[in-house]
């Protein structure tokens, strides 16, 4: 008889995230500058997972746009309007979003045609206001799941 739908956690990925979180805690506890910490977080994520594009967009209250911030990967769009693209949607909703196939997501902004799936996580300050988003793109379909969402949310908490 076949076992019934066993849920096997992706422990390998979770283990990588746990190590990464420890490294990030060490780095961020000794530095208060937001940009420097964002820069190192993207480097840590790139080193650990080597995804196609990893970066932050910061909320600019003057222009009411997201503006490109530290990232690792190819050149990207510099400004995103409120509610536009997956990044703009996450800025609006305040909730992490996972997109398995960006080409099937009508509001997606394609900075690169190589991008196939993505996850966007809101970055909040101590007052729970959204100050940025963390956007990660993969050149493969359906790369991200709830494990990524959970650990990436923990990671950006460190920026508070
Ligand atoms: N795909 C994002 C835009 C940013 S780039 O992928 C780096 C979006 O739809 O908001």
Coordinates of C-alpha atoms and ligand atoms in Angstrom, one line a residue:
X1 CA 0.0 0.0 0.0
X2 CA 1.2 3.5 -0.8
X3 CA 1.9 5.8 2.2
X4 CA -0.6 8.5 2.4
X5 CA 0.7 11.8 1.1
X6 CA 3.8 12.0 3.4
X7 CA 4.8 15.6 4.1
X8 CA 8.6 15.6 3.9
X9 CA 10.0 19.0 5.1
X10 CA 12.8 20.4 2.9
X11 CA 15.3 20.1 5.8
X12 CA 18.3 20.8 3.6
X13 CA 16.9 24.2 2.7
X14 CA 15.8 24.9 6.3
X15 CA 19.2 24.0 7.6
X16 CA 20.8 26.5 5.1
X17 CA 18.4 29.2 6.3
X18 CA 19.2 28.4 10.0
X19 CA 22.9 28.9 9.4
X20 CA 22.3 32.0 7.3
X21 CA 20.1 33.5 10.1
X22 CA 23.0 33.0 12.6
X23 CA 25.5 34.7 10.3
X24 CA 23.0 37.5 9.6
X25 CA 22.4 38.0 13.4
X26 CA 26.1 38.4 14.0
X27 CA 26.5 40.9 11.1
X28 CA 23.5 43.0 11.9
X29 CA 24.0 43.1 15.7
X30 CA 27.3 45.0 15.2
X31 CA 26.1 47.4 12.5
X32 CA 23.2 49.9 12.7
X33 CA 23.2 51.2 9.1
X34 CA 20.2 49.9 7.1
X35 CA 21.9 50.0 3.7
X36 CA 25.0 48.2 4.8
X37 CA 22.9 45.5 6.5
X38 CA 20.7 45.1 3.4
X39 CA 23.8 44.8 1.2
X40 CA 25.3 42.1 3.4
X41 CA 22.0 40.2 3.5
X42 CA 21.8 40.1 -0.3
X43 CA 25.4 38.8 -0.4
X44 CA 24.6 36.1 2.2
X45 CA 21.5 35.0 0.3
X46 CA 23.4 35.0 -3.0
X47 CA 26.3 32.9 -1.5
X48 CA 23.9 30.5 0.1
X49 CA 21.3 29.9 -2.6
X50 CA 22.7 31.5 -5.8
X51 CA 19.3 32.6 -7.0
X52 CA 19.1 34.7 -10.1
X53 CA 18.3 38.1 -8.5
X54 CA 18.2 39.1 -4.9
X55 CA 17.5 42.6 -3.8
X56 CA 15.7 45.3 -1.8
X57 CA 13.5 48.1 -3.0
X58 CA 13.0 50.9 -0.4
X59 CA 9.9 52.9 0.0
X60 CA 10.4 56.6 -1.0
X61 CA 7.7 58.6 0.6
X62 CA 8.5 61.7 -1.5
X63 CA 7.9 60.1 -4.9
X64 CA 5.5 57.4 -3.5
X65 CA 7.6 54.8 -5.3
X66 CA 9.8 51.9 -4.4
X67 CA 13.5 52.7 -5.3
X68 CA 16.1 50.1 -6.1
X69 CA 18.4 49.4 -3.1
X70 CA 21.3 46.9 -2.5
X71 CA 21.0 43.9 -4.7
X72 CA 23.0 41.0 -6.2
X73 CA 22.4 40.0 -9.8
X74 CA 21.8 41.7 -13.2
X75 CA 20.7 45.3 -13.7
X76 CA 17.1 45.9 -12.6
X77 CA 14.3 48.4 -12.8
X78 CA 15.0 51.4 -10.5
X79 CA 11.5 52.6 -9.6
X80 CA 8.2 50.8 -9.0
X81 CA 4.9 52.5 -8.4
X82 CA 2.6 51.7 -5.5
X83 CA 0.5 48.6 -6.3
X84 CA 2.5 47.8 -9.5
X85 CA 4.4 44.6 -10.0
X86 CA 4.6 42.0 -7.3
X87 CA 6.8 44.4 -5.3
X88 CA 4.2 47.1 -5.4
X89 CA 1.5 44.6 -4.5
X90 CA 3.4 43.5 -1.4
X91 CA 4.0 47.1 -0.4
X92 CA 0.3 47.6 -0.7
X93 CA -0.8 44.4 1.1
X94 CA 2.0 44.0 3.7
X95 CA 1.9 40.3 3.0
X96 CA 4.6 38.0 1.5
X97 CA 3.8 36.9 -2.0
X98 CA 5.0 33.8 -3.8
X99 CA 4.6 33.7 -7.6
X100 CA 5.3 30.2 -9.1
X101 CA 5.2 31.5 -12.7
X102 CA 5.8 35.2 -13.3
X103 CA 4.5 35.0 -16.9
X104 CA 1.1 33.9 -15.5
X105 CA 0.9 36.9 -13.1
X106 CA -0.6 39.8 -15.0
X107 CA 0.7 42.6 -12.8
X108 CA 4.3 41.3 -12.8
X109 CA 7.1 43.6 -13.9
X110 CA 9.7 41.8 -16.0
X111 CA 13.1 43.4 -15.3
X112 CA 14.6 40.3 -17.0
X113 CA 13.0 37.8 -19.3
X114 CA 15.1 35.1 -17.6
X115 CA 13.1 35.5 -14.3
X116 CA 10.5 32.6 -14.0
X117 CA 9.3 32.7 -10.4
X118 CA 9.7 35.0 -7.4
X119 CA 9.0 35.7 -3.8
X120 CA 8.6 39.2 -2.3
X121 CA 8.7 39.8 1.5
X122 CA 7.7 43.1 3.1
X123 CA 10.3 44.8 5.4
X124 CA 8.8 46.6 8.3
X125 CA 10.3 49.0 10.9
X126 CA 9.7 48.9 14.7
X127 CA 6.4 50.7 14.2
X128 CA 5.3 48.0 11.7
X129 CA 5.4 50.4 8.8
X130 CA 6.6 49.0 5.5
X131 CA 10.0 50.6 4.7
X132 CA 11.1 48.2 1.9
X133 CA 10.5 44.9 0.2
X134 CA 12.9 42.0 -0.3
X135 CA 12.5 40.6 -3.9
X136 CA 14.0 37.3 -4.9
X137 CA 13.8 36.0 -8.5
X138 CA 14.6 32.6 -9.8
X139 CA 15.3 31.5 -13.4
X140 CA 13.3 28.3 -12.7
X141 CA 9.6 27.9 -12.2
X142 CA 8.1 27.4 -8.7
X143 CA 11.3 27.8 -6.8
X144 CA 9.8 29.3 -3.6
X145 CA 7.5 27.9 -0.9
X146 CA 6.3 28.4 2.6
X147 CA 9.7 27.4 4.0
X148 CA 11.3 30.3 2.1
X149 CA 8.6 32.7 3.2
X150 CA 9.0 31.7 6.9
X151 CA 12.8 32.1 7.0
X152 CA 12.9 35.2 4.8
X153 CA 10.4 36.9 7.1
X154 CA 12.6 36.0 10.0
X155 CA 15.6 37.4 8.2
X156 CA 14.1 40.8 7.4
X157 CA 12.9 41.1 11.1
X158 CA 16.6 41.5 11.9
X159 CA 16.5 44.8 10.0
X160 CA 14.1 46.3 12.6
Ligands
LIG1 N1 9.5 41.4 -10.7 C1 9.3 42.5 -9.8 C2 10.1 43.7 -10.3 C3 11.5 43.8 -9.7 S1 12.6 42.8 -10.6 O1 12.1 41.5 -10.8 C4 14.1 42.8 -9.9 C5 7.9 42.9 -9.7 O2 7.0 42.4 -10.4 O3 7.6 43.7 -8.9

